[in-house]
Coordinates of C-alpha atoms in Angstrom, one line a residue:
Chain A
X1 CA 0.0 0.0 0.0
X2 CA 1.5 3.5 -0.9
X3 CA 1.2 6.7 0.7
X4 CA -2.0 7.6 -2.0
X5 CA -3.7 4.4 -0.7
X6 CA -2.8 4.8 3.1
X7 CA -4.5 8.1 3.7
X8 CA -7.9 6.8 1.9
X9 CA -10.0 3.7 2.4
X10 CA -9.3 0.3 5.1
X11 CA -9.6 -2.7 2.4
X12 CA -12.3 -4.0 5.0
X13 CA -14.1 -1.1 4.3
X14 CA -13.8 -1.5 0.9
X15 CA -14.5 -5.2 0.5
X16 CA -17.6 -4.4 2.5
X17 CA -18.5 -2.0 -0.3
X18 CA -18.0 -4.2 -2.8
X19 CA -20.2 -7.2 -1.2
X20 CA -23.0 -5.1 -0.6
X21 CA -23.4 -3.6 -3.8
X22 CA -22.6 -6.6 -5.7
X23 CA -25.7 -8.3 -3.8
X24 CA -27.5 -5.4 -4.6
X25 CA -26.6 -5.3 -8.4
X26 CA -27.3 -8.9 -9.0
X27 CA -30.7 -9.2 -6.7
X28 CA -32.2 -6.1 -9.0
X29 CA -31.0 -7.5 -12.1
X30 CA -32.7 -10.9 -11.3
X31 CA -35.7 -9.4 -10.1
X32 CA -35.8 -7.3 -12.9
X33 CA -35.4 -10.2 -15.3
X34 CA -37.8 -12.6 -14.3
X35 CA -40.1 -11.8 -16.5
X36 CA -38.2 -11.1 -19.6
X37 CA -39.2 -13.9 -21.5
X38 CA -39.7 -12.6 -25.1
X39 CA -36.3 -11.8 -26.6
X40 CA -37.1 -8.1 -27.1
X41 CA -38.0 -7.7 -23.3
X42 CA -34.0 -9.2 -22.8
X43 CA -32.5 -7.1 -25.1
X44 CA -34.7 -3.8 -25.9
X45 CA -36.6 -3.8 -22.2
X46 CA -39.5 -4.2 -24.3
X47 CA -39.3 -0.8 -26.3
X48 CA -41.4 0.9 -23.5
X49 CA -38.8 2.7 -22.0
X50 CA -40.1 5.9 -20.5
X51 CA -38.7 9.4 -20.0
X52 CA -37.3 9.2 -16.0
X53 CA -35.6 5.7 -16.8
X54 CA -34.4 6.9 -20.0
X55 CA -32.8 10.0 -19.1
X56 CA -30.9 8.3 -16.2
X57 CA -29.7 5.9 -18.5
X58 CA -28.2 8.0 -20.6
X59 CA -27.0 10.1 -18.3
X60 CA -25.4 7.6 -16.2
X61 CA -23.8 5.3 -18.9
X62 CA -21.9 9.0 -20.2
X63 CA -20.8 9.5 -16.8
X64 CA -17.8 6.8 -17.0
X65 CA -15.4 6.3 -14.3
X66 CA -13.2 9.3 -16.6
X67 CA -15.8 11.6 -16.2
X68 CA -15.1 11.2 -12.3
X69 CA -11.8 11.0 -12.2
X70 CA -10.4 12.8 -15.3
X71 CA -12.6 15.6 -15.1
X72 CA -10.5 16.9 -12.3
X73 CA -7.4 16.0 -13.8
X74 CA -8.0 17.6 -16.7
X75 CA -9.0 20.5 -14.7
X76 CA -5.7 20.0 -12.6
X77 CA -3.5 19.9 -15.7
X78 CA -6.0 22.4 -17.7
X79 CA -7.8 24.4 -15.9
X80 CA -11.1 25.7 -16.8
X81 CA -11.0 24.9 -20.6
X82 CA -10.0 21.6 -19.0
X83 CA -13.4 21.3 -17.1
X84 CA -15.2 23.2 -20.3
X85 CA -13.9 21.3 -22.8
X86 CA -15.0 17.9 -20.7
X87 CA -18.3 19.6 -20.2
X88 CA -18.6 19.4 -24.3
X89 CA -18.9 15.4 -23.9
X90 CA -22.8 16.7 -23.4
X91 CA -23.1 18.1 -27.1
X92 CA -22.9 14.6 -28.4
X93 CA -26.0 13.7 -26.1
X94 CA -27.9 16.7 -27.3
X95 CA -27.3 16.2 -31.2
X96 CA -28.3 12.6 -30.6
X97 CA -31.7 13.4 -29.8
X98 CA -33.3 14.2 -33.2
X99 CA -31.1 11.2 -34.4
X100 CA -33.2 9.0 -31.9
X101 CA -36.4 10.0 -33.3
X102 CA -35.2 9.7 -36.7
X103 CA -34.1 6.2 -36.0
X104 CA -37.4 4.9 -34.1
X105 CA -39.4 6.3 -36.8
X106 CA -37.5 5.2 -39.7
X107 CA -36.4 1.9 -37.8
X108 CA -39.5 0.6 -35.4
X109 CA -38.3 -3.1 -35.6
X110 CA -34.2 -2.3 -35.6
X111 CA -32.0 -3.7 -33.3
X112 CA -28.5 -2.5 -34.0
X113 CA -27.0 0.5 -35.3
X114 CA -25.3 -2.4 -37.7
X115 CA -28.9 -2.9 -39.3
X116 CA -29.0 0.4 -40.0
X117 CA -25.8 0.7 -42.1
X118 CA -26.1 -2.5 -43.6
X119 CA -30.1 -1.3 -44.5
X120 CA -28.4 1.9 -46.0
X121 CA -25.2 1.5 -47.2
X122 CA -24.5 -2.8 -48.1
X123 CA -22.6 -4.8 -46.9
X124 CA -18.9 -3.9 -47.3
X125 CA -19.8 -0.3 -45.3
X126 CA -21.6 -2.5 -42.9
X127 CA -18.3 -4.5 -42.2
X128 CA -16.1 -1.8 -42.1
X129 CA -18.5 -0.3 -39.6
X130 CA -18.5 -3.7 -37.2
X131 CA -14.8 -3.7 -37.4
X132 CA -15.1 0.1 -36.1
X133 CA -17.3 -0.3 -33.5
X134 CA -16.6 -3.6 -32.4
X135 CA -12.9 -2.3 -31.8
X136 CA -14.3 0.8 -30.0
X137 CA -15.9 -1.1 -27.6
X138 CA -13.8 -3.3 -26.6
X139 CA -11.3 -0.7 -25.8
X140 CA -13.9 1.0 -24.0
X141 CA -14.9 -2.3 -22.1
X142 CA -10.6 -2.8 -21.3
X143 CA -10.4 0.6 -20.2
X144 CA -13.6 0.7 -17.9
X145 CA -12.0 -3.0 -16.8
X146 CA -8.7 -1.4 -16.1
X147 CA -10.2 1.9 -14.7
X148 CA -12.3 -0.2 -12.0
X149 CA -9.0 -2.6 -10.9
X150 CA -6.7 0.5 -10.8
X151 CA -9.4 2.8 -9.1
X152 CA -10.4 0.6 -6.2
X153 CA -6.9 -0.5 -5.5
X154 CA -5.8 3.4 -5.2
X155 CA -8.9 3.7 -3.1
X156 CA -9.4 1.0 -0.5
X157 CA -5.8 -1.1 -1.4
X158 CA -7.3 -4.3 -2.7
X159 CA -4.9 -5.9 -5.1
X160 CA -5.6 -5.0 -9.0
X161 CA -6.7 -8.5 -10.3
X162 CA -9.5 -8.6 -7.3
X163 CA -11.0 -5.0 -8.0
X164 CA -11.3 -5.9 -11.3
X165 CA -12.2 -9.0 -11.3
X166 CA -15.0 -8.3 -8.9
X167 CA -16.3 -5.4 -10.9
X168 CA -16.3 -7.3 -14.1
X169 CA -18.5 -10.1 -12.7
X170 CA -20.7 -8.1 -10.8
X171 CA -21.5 -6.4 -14.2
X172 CA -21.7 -10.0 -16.2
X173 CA -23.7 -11.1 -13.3
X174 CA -26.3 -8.6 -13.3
X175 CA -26.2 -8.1 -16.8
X176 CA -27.0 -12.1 -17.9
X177 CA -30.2 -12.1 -15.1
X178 CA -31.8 -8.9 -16.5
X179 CA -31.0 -8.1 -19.7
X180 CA -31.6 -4.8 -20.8
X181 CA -34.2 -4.0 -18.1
X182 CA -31.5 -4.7 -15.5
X183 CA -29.0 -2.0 -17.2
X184 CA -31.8 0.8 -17.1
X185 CA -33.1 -0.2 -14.0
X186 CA -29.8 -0.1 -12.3
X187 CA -28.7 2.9 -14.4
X188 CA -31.3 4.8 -12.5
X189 CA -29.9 4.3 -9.0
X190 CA -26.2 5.0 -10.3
X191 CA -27.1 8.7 -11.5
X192 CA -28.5 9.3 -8.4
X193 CA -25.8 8.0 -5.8
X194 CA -23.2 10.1 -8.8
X195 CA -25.5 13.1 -8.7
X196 CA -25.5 12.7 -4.7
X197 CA -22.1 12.3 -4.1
X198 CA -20.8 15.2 -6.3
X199 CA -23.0 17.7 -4.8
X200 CA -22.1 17.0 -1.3
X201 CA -18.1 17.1 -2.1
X202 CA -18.8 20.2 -4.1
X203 CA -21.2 22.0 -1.4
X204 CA -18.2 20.9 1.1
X205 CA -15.4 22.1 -1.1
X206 CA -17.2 25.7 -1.3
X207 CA -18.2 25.8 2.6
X208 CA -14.5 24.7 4.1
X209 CA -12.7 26.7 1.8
X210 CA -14.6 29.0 -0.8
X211 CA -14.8 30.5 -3.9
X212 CA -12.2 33.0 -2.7
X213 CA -9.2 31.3 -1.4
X214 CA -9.2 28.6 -4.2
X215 CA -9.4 31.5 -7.0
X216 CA -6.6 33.5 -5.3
X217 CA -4.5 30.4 -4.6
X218 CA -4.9 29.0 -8.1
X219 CA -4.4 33.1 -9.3
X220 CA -0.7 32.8 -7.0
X221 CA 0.5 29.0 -7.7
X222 CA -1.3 28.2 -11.2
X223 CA -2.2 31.1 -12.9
X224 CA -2.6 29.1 -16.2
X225 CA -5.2 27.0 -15.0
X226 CA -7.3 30.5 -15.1
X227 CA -5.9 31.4 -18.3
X228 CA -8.4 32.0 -20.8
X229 CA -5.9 31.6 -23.8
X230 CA -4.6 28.2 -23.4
X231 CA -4.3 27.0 -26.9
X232 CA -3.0 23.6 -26.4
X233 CA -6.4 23.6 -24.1
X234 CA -8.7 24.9 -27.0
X235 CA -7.2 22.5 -29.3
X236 CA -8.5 19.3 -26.4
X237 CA -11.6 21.1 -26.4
X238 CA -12.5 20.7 -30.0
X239 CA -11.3 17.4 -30.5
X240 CA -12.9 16.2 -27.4
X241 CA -16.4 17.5 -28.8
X242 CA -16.3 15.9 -32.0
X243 CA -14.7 11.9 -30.2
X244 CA -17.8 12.4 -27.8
X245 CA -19.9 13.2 -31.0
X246 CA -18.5 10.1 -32.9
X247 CA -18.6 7.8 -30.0
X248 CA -22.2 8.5 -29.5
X249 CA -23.5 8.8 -33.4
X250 CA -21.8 5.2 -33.8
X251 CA -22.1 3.2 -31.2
X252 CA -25.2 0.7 -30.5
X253 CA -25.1 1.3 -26.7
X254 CA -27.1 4.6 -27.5
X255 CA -28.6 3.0 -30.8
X256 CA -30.0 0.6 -28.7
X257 CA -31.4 2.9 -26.2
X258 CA -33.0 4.8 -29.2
X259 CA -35.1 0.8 -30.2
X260 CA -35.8 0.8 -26.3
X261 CA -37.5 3.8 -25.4
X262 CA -40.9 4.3 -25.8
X263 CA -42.7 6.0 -29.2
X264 CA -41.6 9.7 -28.5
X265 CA -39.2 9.1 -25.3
X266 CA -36.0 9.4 -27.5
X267 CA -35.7 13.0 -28.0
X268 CA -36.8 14.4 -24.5
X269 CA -34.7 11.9 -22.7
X270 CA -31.3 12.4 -24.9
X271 CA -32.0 16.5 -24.5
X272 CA -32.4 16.0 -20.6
X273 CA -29.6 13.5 -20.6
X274 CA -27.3 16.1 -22.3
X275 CA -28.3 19.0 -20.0
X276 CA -28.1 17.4 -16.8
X277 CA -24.7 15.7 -17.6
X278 CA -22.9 19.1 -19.0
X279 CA -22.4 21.0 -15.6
X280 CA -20.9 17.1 -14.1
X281 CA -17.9 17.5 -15.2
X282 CA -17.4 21.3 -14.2
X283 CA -18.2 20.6 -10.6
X284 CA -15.9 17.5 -10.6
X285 CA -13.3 19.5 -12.0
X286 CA -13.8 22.4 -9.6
X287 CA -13.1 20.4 -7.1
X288 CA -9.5 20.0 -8.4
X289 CA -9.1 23.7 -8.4
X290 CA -9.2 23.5 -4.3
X291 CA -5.8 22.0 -4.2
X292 CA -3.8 24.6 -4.1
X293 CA -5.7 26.5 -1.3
X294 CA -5.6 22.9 0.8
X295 CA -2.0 22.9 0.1
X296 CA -2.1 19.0 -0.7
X297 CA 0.6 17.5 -2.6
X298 CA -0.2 15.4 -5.0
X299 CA 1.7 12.6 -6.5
X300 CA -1.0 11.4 -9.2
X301 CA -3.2 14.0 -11.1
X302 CA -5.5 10.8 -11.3
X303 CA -6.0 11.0 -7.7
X304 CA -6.9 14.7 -7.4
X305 CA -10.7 13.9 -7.3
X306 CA -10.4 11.4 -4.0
X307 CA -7.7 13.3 -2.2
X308 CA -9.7 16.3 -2.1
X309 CA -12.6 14.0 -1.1
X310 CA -10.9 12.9 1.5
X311 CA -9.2 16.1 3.0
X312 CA -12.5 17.5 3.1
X313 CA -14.6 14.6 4.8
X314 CA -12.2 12.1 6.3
X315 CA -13.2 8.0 5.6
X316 CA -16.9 9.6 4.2
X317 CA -15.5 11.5 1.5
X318 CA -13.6 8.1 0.6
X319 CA -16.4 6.2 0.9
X320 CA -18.3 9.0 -1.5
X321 CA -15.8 8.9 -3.6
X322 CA -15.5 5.0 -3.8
X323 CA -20.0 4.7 -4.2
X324 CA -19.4 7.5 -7.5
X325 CA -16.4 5.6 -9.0
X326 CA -18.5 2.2 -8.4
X327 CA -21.8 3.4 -9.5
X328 CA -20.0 5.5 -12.9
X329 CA -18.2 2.2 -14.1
X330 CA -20.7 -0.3 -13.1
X331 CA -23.4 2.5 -15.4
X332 CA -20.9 2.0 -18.6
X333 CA -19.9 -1.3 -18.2
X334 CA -23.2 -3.0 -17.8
X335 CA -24.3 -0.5 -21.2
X336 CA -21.4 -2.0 -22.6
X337 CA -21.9 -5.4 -22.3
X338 CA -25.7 -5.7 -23.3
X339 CA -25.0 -3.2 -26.6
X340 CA -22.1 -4.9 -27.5
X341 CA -23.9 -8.5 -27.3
X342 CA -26.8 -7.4 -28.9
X343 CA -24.5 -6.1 -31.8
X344 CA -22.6 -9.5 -32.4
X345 CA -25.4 -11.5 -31.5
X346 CA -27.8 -10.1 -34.1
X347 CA -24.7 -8.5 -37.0
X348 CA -22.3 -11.7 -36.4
X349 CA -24.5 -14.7 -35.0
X350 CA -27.7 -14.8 -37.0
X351 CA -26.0 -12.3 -39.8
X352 CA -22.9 -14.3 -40.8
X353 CA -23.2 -17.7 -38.7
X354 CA -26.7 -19.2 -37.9
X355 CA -28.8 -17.4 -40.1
X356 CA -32.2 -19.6 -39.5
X357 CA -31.4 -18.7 -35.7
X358 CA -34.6 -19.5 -33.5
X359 CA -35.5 -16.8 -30.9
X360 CA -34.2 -19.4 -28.0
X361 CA -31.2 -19.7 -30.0
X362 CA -30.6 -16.0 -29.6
X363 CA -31.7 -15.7 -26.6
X364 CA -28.8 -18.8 -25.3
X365 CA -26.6 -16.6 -27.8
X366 CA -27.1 -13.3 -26.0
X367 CA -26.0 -14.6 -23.0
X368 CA -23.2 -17.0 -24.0
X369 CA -22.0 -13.1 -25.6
X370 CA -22.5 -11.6 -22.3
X371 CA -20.3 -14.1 -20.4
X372 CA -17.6 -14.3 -23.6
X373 CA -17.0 -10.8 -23.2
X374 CA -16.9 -10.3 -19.8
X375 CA -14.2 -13.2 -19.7
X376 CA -12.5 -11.3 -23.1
X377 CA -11.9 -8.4 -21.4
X378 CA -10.9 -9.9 -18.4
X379 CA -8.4 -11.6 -20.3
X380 CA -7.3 -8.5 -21.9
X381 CA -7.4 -6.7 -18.5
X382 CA -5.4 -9.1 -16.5
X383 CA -1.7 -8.7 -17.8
X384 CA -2.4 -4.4 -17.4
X385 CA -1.1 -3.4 -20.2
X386 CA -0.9 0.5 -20.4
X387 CA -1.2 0.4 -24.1
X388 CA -4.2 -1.4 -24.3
X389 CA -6.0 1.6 -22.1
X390 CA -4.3 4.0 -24.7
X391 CA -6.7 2.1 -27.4
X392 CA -9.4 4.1 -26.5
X393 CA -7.2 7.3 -28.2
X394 CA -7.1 6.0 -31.1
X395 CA -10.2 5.0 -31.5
X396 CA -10.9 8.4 -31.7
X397 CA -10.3 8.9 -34.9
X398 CA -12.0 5.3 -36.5
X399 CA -15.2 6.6 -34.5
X400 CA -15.1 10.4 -35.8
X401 CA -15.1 8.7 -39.4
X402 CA -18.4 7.9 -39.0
X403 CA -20.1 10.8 -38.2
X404 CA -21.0 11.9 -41.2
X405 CA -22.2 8.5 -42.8
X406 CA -24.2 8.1 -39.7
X407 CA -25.7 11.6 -39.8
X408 CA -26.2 11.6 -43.6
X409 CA -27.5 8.5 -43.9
X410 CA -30.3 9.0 -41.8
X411 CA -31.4 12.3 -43.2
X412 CA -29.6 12.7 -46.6
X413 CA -31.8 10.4 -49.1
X414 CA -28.7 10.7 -51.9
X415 CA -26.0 10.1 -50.0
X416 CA -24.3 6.8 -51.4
X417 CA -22.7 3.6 -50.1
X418 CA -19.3 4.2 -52.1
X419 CA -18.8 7.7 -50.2
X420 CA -20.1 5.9 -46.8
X421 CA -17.0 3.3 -47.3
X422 CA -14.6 5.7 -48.4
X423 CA -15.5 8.4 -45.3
X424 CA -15.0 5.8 -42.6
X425 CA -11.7 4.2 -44.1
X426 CA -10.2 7.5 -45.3
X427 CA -11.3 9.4 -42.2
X428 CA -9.7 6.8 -39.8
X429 CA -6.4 6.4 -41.6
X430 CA -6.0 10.3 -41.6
X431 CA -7.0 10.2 -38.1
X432 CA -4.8 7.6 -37.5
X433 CA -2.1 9.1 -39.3
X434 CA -2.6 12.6 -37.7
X435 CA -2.2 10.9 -34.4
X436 CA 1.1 9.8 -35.1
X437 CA 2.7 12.7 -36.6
X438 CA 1.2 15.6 -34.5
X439 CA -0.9 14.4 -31.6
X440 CA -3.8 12.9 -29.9
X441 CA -5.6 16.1 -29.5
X442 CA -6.1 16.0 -33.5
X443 CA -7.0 12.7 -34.2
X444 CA -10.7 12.9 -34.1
X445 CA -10.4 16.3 -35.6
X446 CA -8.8 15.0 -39.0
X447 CA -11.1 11.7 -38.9
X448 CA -14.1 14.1 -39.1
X449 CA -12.9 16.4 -41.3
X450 CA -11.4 13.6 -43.8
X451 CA -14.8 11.8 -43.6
X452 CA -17.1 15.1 -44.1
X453 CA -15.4 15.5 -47.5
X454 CA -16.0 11.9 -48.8
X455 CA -19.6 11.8 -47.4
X456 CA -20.1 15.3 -49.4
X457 CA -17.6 14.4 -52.6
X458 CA -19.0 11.5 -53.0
X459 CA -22.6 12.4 -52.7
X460 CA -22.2 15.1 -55.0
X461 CA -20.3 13.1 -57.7
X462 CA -22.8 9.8 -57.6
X463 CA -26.3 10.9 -55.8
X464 CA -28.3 8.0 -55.1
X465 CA -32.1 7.7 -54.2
X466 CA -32.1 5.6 -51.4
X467 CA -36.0 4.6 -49.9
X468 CA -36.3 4.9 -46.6
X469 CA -39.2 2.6 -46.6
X470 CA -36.2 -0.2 -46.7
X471 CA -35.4 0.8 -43.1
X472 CA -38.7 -0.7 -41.9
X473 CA -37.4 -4.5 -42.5
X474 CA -39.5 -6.7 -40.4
X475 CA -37.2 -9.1 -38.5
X476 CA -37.9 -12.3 -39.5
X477 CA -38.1 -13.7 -36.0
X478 CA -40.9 -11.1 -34.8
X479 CA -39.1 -11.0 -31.1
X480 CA -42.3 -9.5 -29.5
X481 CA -41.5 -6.1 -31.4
X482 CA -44.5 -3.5 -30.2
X483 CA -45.6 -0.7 -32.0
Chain B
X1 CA -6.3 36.8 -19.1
X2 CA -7.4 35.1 -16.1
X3 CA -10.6 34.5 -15.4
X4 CA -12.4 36.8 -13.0
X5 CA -13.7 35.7 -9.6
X6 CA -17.1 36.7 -10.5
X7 CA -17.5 34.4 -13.3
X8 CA -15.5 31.5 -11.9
X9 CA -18.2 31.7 -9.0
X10 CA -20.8 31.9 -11.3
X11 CA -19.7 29.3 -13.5
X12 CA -19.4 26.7 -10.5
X13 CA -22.8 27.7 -9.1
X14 CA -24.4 27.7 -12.3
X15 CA -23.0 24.2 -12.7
X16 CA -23.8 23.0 -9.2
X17 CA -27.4 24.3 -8.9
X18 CA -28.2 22.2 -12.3
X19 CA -26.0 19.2 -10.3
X20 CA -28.6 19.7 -7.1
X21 CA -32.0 20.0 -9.9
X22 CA -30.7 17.0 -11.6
X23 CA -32.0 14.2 -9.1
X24 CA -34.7 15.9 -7.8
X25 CA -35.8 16.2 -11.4
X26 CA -34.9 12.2 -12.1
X27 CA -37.2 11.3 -9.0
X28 CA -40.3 13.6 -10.1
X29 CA -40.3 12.1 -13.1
X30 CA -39.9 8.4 -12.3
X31 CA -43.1 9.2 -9.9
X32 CA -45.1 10.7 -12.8
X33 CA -44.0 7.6 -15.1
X34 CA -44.9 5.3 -12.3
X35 CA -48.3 6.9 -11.7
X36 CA -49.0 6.8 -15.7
X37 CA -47.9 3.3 -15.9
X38 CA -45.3 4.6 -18.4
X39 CA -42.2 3.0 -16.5
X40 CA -40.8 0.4 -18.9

């Protein structure tokens, strides 16, 4: 145990954290579950999502263990366009929300946001899109894997492999029980105890030391966090609006919240979603700001949130802490896991292996998925490899390619397949290429831009007349779809 | 040009008052679903 770990949680404590929650996970997702017997109930909760469950959900699967932890790091090591520029993670939320209406309407029996490109575009763009997202999420499910092993030993000092292991299978656990209804339902209680916790380390950050001494001893000791011209800052904030964009246009853990809620729940809940979530990473990054006027030293800027936690309120601001970190990576990895086994149970199962599939068959499928991943990113967790974390950067710019195929394909009748293809493989090896030769900060930046130009080039060199009526595919299964 | 204390307070206040609103907001309208059977 380190000095960092020492000054926080007892491992006791923290075991005793872990057990009761886990109980608490898995006896909601079963209870949840029991009566999930139609395939749809599993996977889409039915598609009668309402506006209070799916706002939370939304809300809470964007609030990741990063938006906890790096908000005030980034506010520690950027200051205010650090916490800003986080804060523009809510913009992809926001211009999701006519894209959810759009998709019910034009998509009422959909399942993936694979269907949709493979609907619109053929097959090769709908490859190249499952090698995309397939790739984005499991860097997202190795970095929430790694997040949770790392974060809990820093907090309470239980080994690594146990943290994460434990986290992992709680997630899994809950997850195979209740299906889809089991990730909203949970989702719910996870904003709240993240909303709950943030306010009271906030309100306690303001009252001990105020609004004074932590601008005059940032003003004194790090006058660039204040700075209003930081360009390298600017630059982050940019980039990180258009990666939040791409990861949400893209990926089927909000598609599949657009099949899930109910006939006009889509829009309201991603616009809520969006505004609620904005102002969470200011306040967490605010709270990062108090370090100077605490005088704490501190030997990780990935720490900052918890030490400041636990200056202010002893073993309960730990224990806060610990609750947020638990409940933010148990919100995105539970998302993760049901989106990502819907997508390879419906584009790569009954797609590409078992195409006569019976609805039992997917149903044995879903969960075989559930359990495959859980144990593939465990794999990929164990060895904590630093690199594989660092995935998630580059996906950046594979998932800013397809912004604008996602985007014009849903509202641009003449936009074409050949301009689709050539956006998301151009985009992410300029991305890609950008990344290398001048940083991360540009990665998503020249993906988008790359990708814009085919989508338009393309569209205006070959228009095609696509019918959306084509969207509207019955699945041949009819899983229990309801209007 | 650093940013003024006026507006750092703001900012922050702005942010938390929205952070307070959030849950309280979340709650009301899980009641109102409940009560029009609109849950899930």
């Amino acid at each position: 145990m380190n000095s960092v770990n020492s000054a926080i949680l007892d491992p006791s404590v923290g075991w005793a954290i872990l057990a009761g929650f886990s109980l608490l996970w898995v006896a909601l997702g079963w209870y949840w579950g029991r009566h999930a017997q139609q395939l749809d109930d599993y996977m889409l909760a039915g598609r009668r999502v309402g506006l209070a469950l799916g706002t939370a959900t939304a809300m809470a699967t964007w609030v990741t263990s990063n938006t906890t932890m790096a908000a005030p790091q980034l506010a520690f090591q950027m200051g205010v366009w650090g916490m800003l520029g986080y804060s523009l993670g809510s913009v992809g939320l926001l211009m999701f929300a006519p894209l959810a209406t759009r998709i019910r309407r034009l998509m009422p029996n959909g399942y993936t946001s694979g269907d949709f490109i493979r609907i619109r575009y053929g097959h090769t763009a709908w490859r190249v899109f499952l090698a995309i997202s397939l790739f984005y999420s499991l860097g997202w499910l190795v970095s929430m894997g790694m997040a949770g092993g790392i974060l809990i030993h820093a907090l309470t000092g239980i080994p690594y492999h146990y943290g994460m292991t434990v986290i992992l299978a709680i997630c899994v656990g809950y997850t195979l029980l209740g299906g889809f209804r089991a990730v909203i339902g949970t989702d719910f209680i996870q904003a709240l105890l993240i909303l709950v916790g943030l306010v009271v380390i906030a309100v306690l950050a303001i009252r001990h030391v105020g609004f004074d001494s932590i601008h005059s001893a940032v003003t004194a000791e790090r006058p660039e966090l204040l700075n209003l011209l930081m360009p390298a800052a600017i630059m982050f904030l940019f980039n990180n609006l258009l990666f939040g964009i791409g990861e949400i246009f893209h990926s089927n853990v909000w598609w599949s919240r657009a099949f899930s809620f109910r006939a006009g729940v889509g829009f309201k809940a991603y616009t809520l979603a969006g505004l609620l979530w904005a102002p969470i990473p200011i306040v967490a990054g605010f709270v990062a700001l108090a370090v100077p006027a605490l005088q704490l030293n501190v030997p990780a800027a990935d720490m900052v949130g918890p030490m400041v936690a636990a200056n202010l309120l002893g073993v309960t601001g730990a224990v806060l802490v610990l609750l947020m970190v638990f409940a933010a990576l148990s919100s995105s990895l539970d998302s993760l896991l049901a989106a990502t086994s819907i997508l390879v149970v419906e584009d790569i199962y009954r797609r590409h292996i078992k195409p006569h599939a019976s609805a039992e068959d997917m149903r044995c499928a879903a969960a075989r998925i559930i359990v495959g991943l859980g144990v593939l990113t465990w794999l990929l967790c164990a060895p904590r490899l630093t690199t594989l974390a660092e995935l998630l950067y580059f996906t950046g710019a594979f998932v800013a390619s397809t912004i604008w195929p996602i985007a014009a394909g849903l509202f641009w009748r003449r936009t074409n397949s050949t301009a689709a293809v050539a956006a998301m493989v151009l985009g992410s090896a300029a991305g890609l290429y950008s990344y290398f030769a001048i940083g991360f900060y540009v990665a998503a930046l020249v993906g988008a831009a790359v990708s814009m130009l085919c989508v338009l080039l393309g569209t205006w060199l070959a228009p095609r007349d696509f019918d959306w009526e084509q969207l509207r595919e019955e699945h041949p299964l009819h899983m229990g779809a309801r209007p | 040009m650093t940013m003024p204390l006026t507006v750092f307070s703001a900012l922050v206040l702005g942010a938390l008052a929205i952070t307070i609103v959030a849950p309280v907001l979340l709650l009301v309208l899980l009641i109102r679903d409940w009560k029009r059977k609109q849950l899930w």
